[in-house]
Amino acid sequence: MKKPTLVNHPPDVSPPPGNQPVIAPIYQSVKFEFETVDDTLRMLRGEAPGYFYMRASNPTTRQLELTLAQLQGRDDCLATASGVNAIAQTLLGLTKSGDHVLFFIETYGPTRNIIRRLLARFGVEHTMLSIEDLAGIENVLASRPTRLVFFESPTNPVTKVADIERIVDLAHRHGALAVLDNTFAGFHQHGEYGIDVFVHSLTKYASGTGDVMGGAVIARQDLIDDLRPDFSVLGAHLDPHAAFLIQRGLKTYFVRYSAQTANAQKIAQFLAGHPAVTRCHYPGLSTHPQFALARKQMKEPGTVVSFDLRDGSEAARKFSEGLKLFALTASLGSTESLVMAPQLIGSRDFTPEQARQSGVTAGTVRLSIGLEDAGDLIDDIDQALGG
Ligand SMILES: *Cc1c(COP(=O)(O)O)cnc(C)c1O
């Protein structure tokens, strides 16, 4: 073998039988081969297990998919390059021209854009209500055939808690699928409800480090089987290196989620008692309008705390810029704390009535609470409030 051949066919260093790595390696390979055409065809026809081309599947990404499916309590999972990609592909894969979808004012902004702009271009119709309008949900579902209801809980940024049992029941009674973006609650929550499809951003709690993006669709087998052919041709399969980092992050998911939630609870209590704050939104506060529902439905109320400042948008801007330990940026669920100023939260696509229903005011600030010492975070918030 000449050296130009050697560098393209390097020595095999697979561990011998019985000798396994404790951590699965990153299969950074686009292609997988069988020795024969017939073995390749058997795998491609789904008659034998295996891998062929990374855009369809890869063992590292597959390990993450199987882990997430078990965490959320469903049969299978498709991992994607971002959370919005998981949402876009789910919505594209489950709808066709003439279908109707129901979604909410409180839905994540890019998801509203997917439904109102992208799906609309393909003739998929929609109705947008407030997540609090259960009578409206029932009316819409009773009055027009609906393919799916897409919702979130707790919602962004003011942590409204959706009545999952009611919404799933209404959807199913009227022949619609219930699709939940469960990013805020996490993989260990809401699995006991009859949700048909969970979508997640893996960019948030999954790794916790804020250095990698990903998304996931988690559902029962028949739905994943229906979605899979579109996924492999739309071409946003999660890269194995990103999958490895997310899989590694999941090792500490439960302790991070609980410790950050404990911090968030303390911070919410501090904010609720502060004279500059008119209202603190956190599902773990007894003053939260759906506190009883949150207690029943959630194991842990999560790490996003938002609040309204009495003195409105300029006070909120000053507060957000005055924090030293909180990064002024998007996202949530990372081990470092983050703040979003109201100027950055705004939804320019709302009518004044929809803006009112969204619950976001000129002085609404959103905090994502990390793993720092709770006392340090409270001191920082106190100084930024001018205390
Ligand atoms: C961040 C987020 C997304 C989008 O996820 P990306 O990974 O940023 O694409 C979707 N839904 C919710 C609720 C989110 O917070």
XYZ file of C-alpha atoms and ligand atoms in Angstrom:
402
model
C 0.000 0.000 0.000
C 1.495 3.345 -1.073
C 1.274 6.256 1.357
C -1.443 8.206 -0.561
C -3.527 5.041 -0.302
C -2.676 4.575 3.389
C -3.893 8.035 4.433
C -7.254 7.225 2.840
C -7.417 3.762 4.449
C -5.944 4.292 7.935
C -5.379 1.370 10.347
C -8.449 -0.080 12.089
C -8.315 0.610 15.822
C -11.782 -0.713 16.783
C -11.506 -2.204 20.299
C -11.537 -6.025 20.279
C -14.782 -7.892 21.106
C -15.558 -7.537 24.806
C -13.643 -4.265 25.097
C -16.030 -1.264 25.058
C -15.532 2.479 25.529
C -17.474 3.710 28.575
C -18.619 6.765 26.615
C -19.862 6.029 23.100
C -17.473 7.556 20.553
C -18.485 10.311 18.155
C -19.206 8.573 14.860
C -17.960 11.482 12.784
C -18.643 9.665 9.539
C -21.056 10.585 6.777
C -20.935 7.132 5.182
C -21.281 3.603 6.530
C -20.599 0.556 4.397
C -21.592 -3.094 4.249
C -19.449 -5.712 2.506
C -22.128 -6.566 -0.039
C -24.754 -4.844 -2.165
C -27.413 -7.216 -0.833
C -26.610 -6.352 2.804
C -26.782 -2.661 1.848
C -30.149 -3.148 0.152
C -31.543 -5.104 3.110
C -30.646 -2.219 5.398
C -32.031 0.428 3.019
C -35.309 -1.500 2.708
C -35.577 -1.518 6.512
C -35.203 -5.322 6.751
C -31.954 -5.164 8.762
C -30.464 -2.601 11.142
C -27.582 -0.351 10.187
C -26.496 2.993 8.834
C -25.750 4.260 5.336
C -25.723 8.075 5.078
C -25.576 10.684 7.851
C -28.431 12.845 6.511
C -30.779 9.951 7.335
C -29.128 8.666 10.522
C -25.909 8.264 12.492
C -25.199 6.183 15.642
C -24.154 9.143 17.817
C -27.293 11.089 16.954
C -29.344 7.904 17.298
C -28.114 7.392 20.867
C -29.350 10.886 21.733
C -32.710 10.264 20.003
C -33.294 7.058 21.961
C -32.312 8.751 25.241
C -34.710 11.653 24.641
C -37.590 9.359 23.628
C -37.210 7.498 26.946
C -36.878 10.704 28.982
C -40.091 12.096 27.492
C -41.839 8.711 27.632
C -42.608 8.142 23.947
C -41.543 5.544 21.355
C -39.147 7.445 19.157
C -37.449 10.728 18.375
C -35.972 12.657 15.460
C -33.105 15.012 16.342
C -32.684 18.141 14.236
C -30.187 20.966 13.798
C -32.228 23.446 15.889
C -35.437 23.733 17.882
C -37.200 25.795 15.236
C -36.245 23.196 12.647
C -37.952 20.505 14.743
C -41.044 22.724 14.882
C -40.990 23.631 11.175
C -40.530 20.038 10.058
C -43.255 18.794 12.418
C -45.721 21.369 11.132
C -44.781 20.779 7.488
C -44.839 17.020 7.935
C -48.223 16.837 9.655
C -50.222 19.290 7.515
C -51.352 19.663 3.921
C -53.132 22.324 1.903
C -56.630 23.008 3.236
C -55.832 21.859 6.800
C -56.507 24.139 9.752
C -54.250 24.540 12.804
C -55.000 26.200 16.135
C -52.219 27.991 18.003
C -51.766 30.796 20.503
C -50.719 34.420 20.990
C -48.367 33.179 23.715
C -46.529 30.874 21.252
C -42.786 31.387 20.653
C -42.334 34.130 17.992
C -40.562 32.097 15.273
C -43.251 29.384 15.592
C -45.952 32.013 15.023
C -44.040 33.036 11.885
C -43.832 29.451 10.633
C -47.607 29.090 10.969
C -48.643 32.556 9.781
C -46.167 32.949 6.893
C -44.654 29.642 5.788
C -47.614 27.275 6.301
C -50.018 29.927 4.953
C -48.071 29.969 1.665
C -48.880 26.265 1.304
C -52.592 26.793 1.978
C -52.627 25.713 5.631
C -55.097 27.900 7.530
C -54.884 28.901 11.176
C -56.647 30.448 14.138
C -54.690 32.241 16.883
C -56.288 32.543 20.331
C -55.025 33.208 23.846
C -53.953 30.054 25.692
C -56.265 31.195 28.516
C -59.348 31.168 26.229
C -60.587 27.599 26.840
C -64.105 28.482 25.655
C -62.624 29.874 22.423
C -60.568 26.698 21.940
C -63.684 24.563 22.329
C -65.639 26.800 19.925
C -63.010 26.732 17.201
C -62.514 22.969 17.443
C -66.268 22.348 17.387
C -66.865 24.672 14.444
C -64.098 23.627 12.058
C -62.130 20.467 11.336
C -58.655 21.027 12.793
C -55.531 19.002 12.079
C -53.577 19.996 15.169
C -53.406 22.223 18.221
C -49.904 23.624 18.829
C -49.178 25.005 22.292
C -46.582 25.615 25.033
C -46.528 25.469 28.823
C -45.299 27.448 30.682
C -45.437 30.140 28.013
C -42.758 32.633 27.066
C -42.104 35.103 28.695
C -44.816 35.468 31.357
C -45.049 31.750 32.293
C -48.795 31.202 31.771
C -49.581 27.566 32.537
C -51.716 25.831 29.887
C -54.362 23.375 31.091
C -52.799 20.410 29.282
C -55.410 17.830 30.246
C -58.286 20.049 29.014
C -56.546 21.079 25.791
C -55.516 17.514 24.902
C -59.039 16.266 25.667
C -60.658 18.975 23.515
C -58.204 18.323 20.656
C -58.807 14.578 20.719
C -62.586 14.865 21.000
C -62.528 16.889 17.773
C -60.049 14.695 15.895
C -57.040 17.033 16.202
C -53.492 16.129 17.235
C -52.089 17.805 20.365
C -48.549 19.120 19.744
C -46.682 20.571 22.744
C -43.491 22.626 22.575
C -42.164 21.366 25.923
C -38.890 23.322 25.896
C -39.668 25.365 29.038
C -40.856 22.410 31.142
C -38.153 19.983 29.973
C -37.953 16.300 29.047
C -38.998 14.977 32.465
C -42.353 16.738 32.567
C -45.821 16.359 30.961
C -45.135 12.868 29.575
C -48.145 11.440 31.457
C -50.586 13.571 29.449
C -51.976 12.386 26.101
C -49.774 14.682 24.006
C -49.324 13.250 20.505
C -46.115 15.067 19.582
C -43.551 16.808 21.787
C -41.133 19.265 20.228
C -38.074 20.587 22.080
C -35.220 22.958 21.593
C -32.090 21.050 22.660
C -30.276 24.393 22.709
C -31.618 25.165 26.198
C -31.708 22.672 29.103
C -30.370 19.605 27.275
C -26.720 20.617 27.255
C -27.051 23.469 29.766
C -23.811 24.934 28.475
C -25.218 27.206 25.789
C -22.528 26.165 23.302
C -24.509 23.882 20.997
C -27.825 23.958 19.079
C -30.318 21.209 18.405
C -33.967 20.241 18.352
C -36.093 17.126 18.824
C -39.468 15.733 17.820
C -40.653 12.989 20.176
C -43.772 10.936 19.499
C -45.286 7.489 19.199
C -43.925 5.244 16.471
C -46.575 5.719 13.767
C -46.206 9.506 13.852
C -42.394 9.373 13.758
C -42.587 6.861 10.894
C -44.858 9.291 8.997
C -42.474 12.200 9.618
C -39.171 10.435 8.931
C -39.215 10.413 5.081
C -39.725 14.202 4.956
C -37.013 14.731 7.581
C -34.360 12.892 5.613
C -35.015 14.885 2.430
C -35.331 18.258 4.158
C -31.798 17.624 5.390
C -31.459 19.069 8.890
C -30.338 15.918 10.735
C -28.455 16.849 13.923
C -24.685 16.620 13.424
C -23.069 13.829 15.511
C -20.593 16.185 17.140
C -23.456 18.367 18.396
C -25.354 15.221 19.426
C -22.350 14.072 21.460
C -22.154 17.400 23.323
C -25.890 17.317 24.055
C -25.724 13.682 25.197
C -22.873 14.641 27.522
C -24.885 17.572 28.890
C -27.854 15.327 29.667
C -25.795 13.488 32.303
C -26.325 16.471 34.620
C -29.785 17.503 33.335
C -31.772 16.468 36.427
C -29.451 18.047 38.997
C -29.122 21.225 36.951
C -32.875 21.558 36.447
C -33.601 21.085 40.157
C -30.804 23.344 41.405
C -31.675 26.108 38.946
C -35.363 25.778 39.846
C -34.494 26.157 43.547
C -32.559 29.337 42.681
C -35.456 30.617 40.546
C -37.926 30.061 43.401
C -35.802 32.202 45.760
C -35.388 34.936 43.172
C -39.112 34.966 42.345
C -39.917 35.349 46.051
C -37.432 38.208 46.370
C -38.863 39.998 43.299
C -42.477 39.469 44.416
C -41.688 41.360 47.630
C -39.756 44.227 46.018
C -41.474 47.661 45.937
C -40.258 48.420 42.365
C -42.010 45.288 41.047
C -45.769 45.322 40.386
C -46.004 41.646 39.494
C -43.707 38.637 39.408
C -44.626 35.798 37.020
C -43.410 32.399 38.211
C -45.475 29.174 38.382
C -43.899 28.328 41.753
C -45.348 31.436 43.441
C -48.661 31.007 45.280
C -49.742 34.326 43.723
C -49.432 32.880 40.187
C -52.950 32.772 38.647
C -52.526 29.067 37.782
C -50.517 28.059 40.863
C -52.847 25.134 41.662
C -52.736 23.901 38.061
C -48.930 24.220 37.995
C -48.688 22.233 41.243
C -50.851 19.470 39.797
C -49.283 19.393 36.355
C -45.588 20.103 36.923
C -42.937 18.313 38.970
C -40.849 21.513 39.020
C -41.888 25.036 37.959
C -38.716 25.718 35.951
C -36.061 28.391 35.773
C -37.685 31.294 33.904
C -38.857 34.149 36.126
C -40.350 37.287 34.621
C -41.655 40.423 36.290
C -43.156 43.836 35.565
C -41.367 46.957 36.743
C -43.582 49.721 38.088
C -41.682 52.415 36.178
C -42.014 50.806 32.743
C -39.701 50.353 29.795
C -36.854 52.779 30.577
C -36.555 51.472 34.148
C -36.518 47.947 32.703
C -33.800 48.914 30.215
C -31.706 50.426 33.024
C -32.253 47.363 35.208
C -31.273 44.930 32.430
C -28.123 46.878 31.603
C -27.264 47.346 35.285
C -27.061 43.619 36.095
C -23.502 42.326 36.360
C -24.020 38.561 36.609
C -26.785 38.230 33.985
C -25.885 38.253 30.274
C -28.215 40.529 28.284
C -29.229 38.068 25.594
C -31.713 35.508 24.253
C -32.174 31.884 25.306
C -32.672 30.114 28.627
C -31.778 26.956 30.485
C -28.026 27.507 30.562
C -25.977 27.323 33.759
C -25.238 31.047 33.581
C -28.068 33.516 34.245
C -29.545 35.613 31.429
C -31.787 38.662 31.134
C -34.077 39.866 28.334
C -35.137 43.527 28.376
C -38.704 44.386 27.255
C -37.342 46.183 24.168
C -35.980 42.798 23.022
C -39.088 40.752 23.904
C -41.557 42.817 21.827
C -43.927 41.231 19.300
C -44.421 43.657 16.436
C -47.004 41.419 14.739
C -49.735 41.865 17.391
C -52.846 44.070 17.359
C -53.196 46.165 20.557
C -55.779 43.653 21.862
C -53.488 40.685 21.148
C -50.601 42.547 22.798
C -52.768 43.034 25.897
C -53.733 39.337 25.923
C -50.066 38.310 25.616
C -49.531 39.607 29.155
C -46.278 41.352 28.181
C -46.145 44.976 29.355
C -43.687 47.832 28.675
C -41.878 46.930 31.902
C -41.713 43.135 31.515
C -38.246 41.682 32.102
C -37.457 37.980 31.634
C -34.768 36.262 33.685
C -33.363 32.800 33.035
C -31.840 31.611 36.274
C -28.575 29.699 36.234
C -26.437 27.735 38.679
C -24.689 30.632 40.392
C -25.104 31.176 44.133
C -28.684 32.398 44.758
C -27.479 35.052 47.226
C -25.102 36.523 44.656
C -27.883 36.640 42.061
C -30.284 38.326 44.506
C -27.624 40.895 45.492
C -27.061 41.651 41.809
C -30.806 42.042 41.138
C -31.122 44.225 44.243
C -28.331 46.592 43.163
C -29.710 46.797 39.590
C -33.135 47.728 41.027
C -31.403 50.601 42.783
C -31.730 48.891 46.182
C -35.571 28.543 22.011
C -36.932 28.001 21.770
C -37.256 27.429 20.536
C -36.305 27.393 19.370
O -35.175 26.666 19.600
P -33.776 26.918 18.825
O -32.967 25.759 19.259
O -33.284 28.253 19.264
O -34.098 26.907 17.358
C -38.534 26.916 20.380
N -39.446 26.981 21.372
C -39.166 27.532 22.565
C -40.231 27.555 23.618
C -37.912 28.065 22.805
O -37.644 28.626 23.987
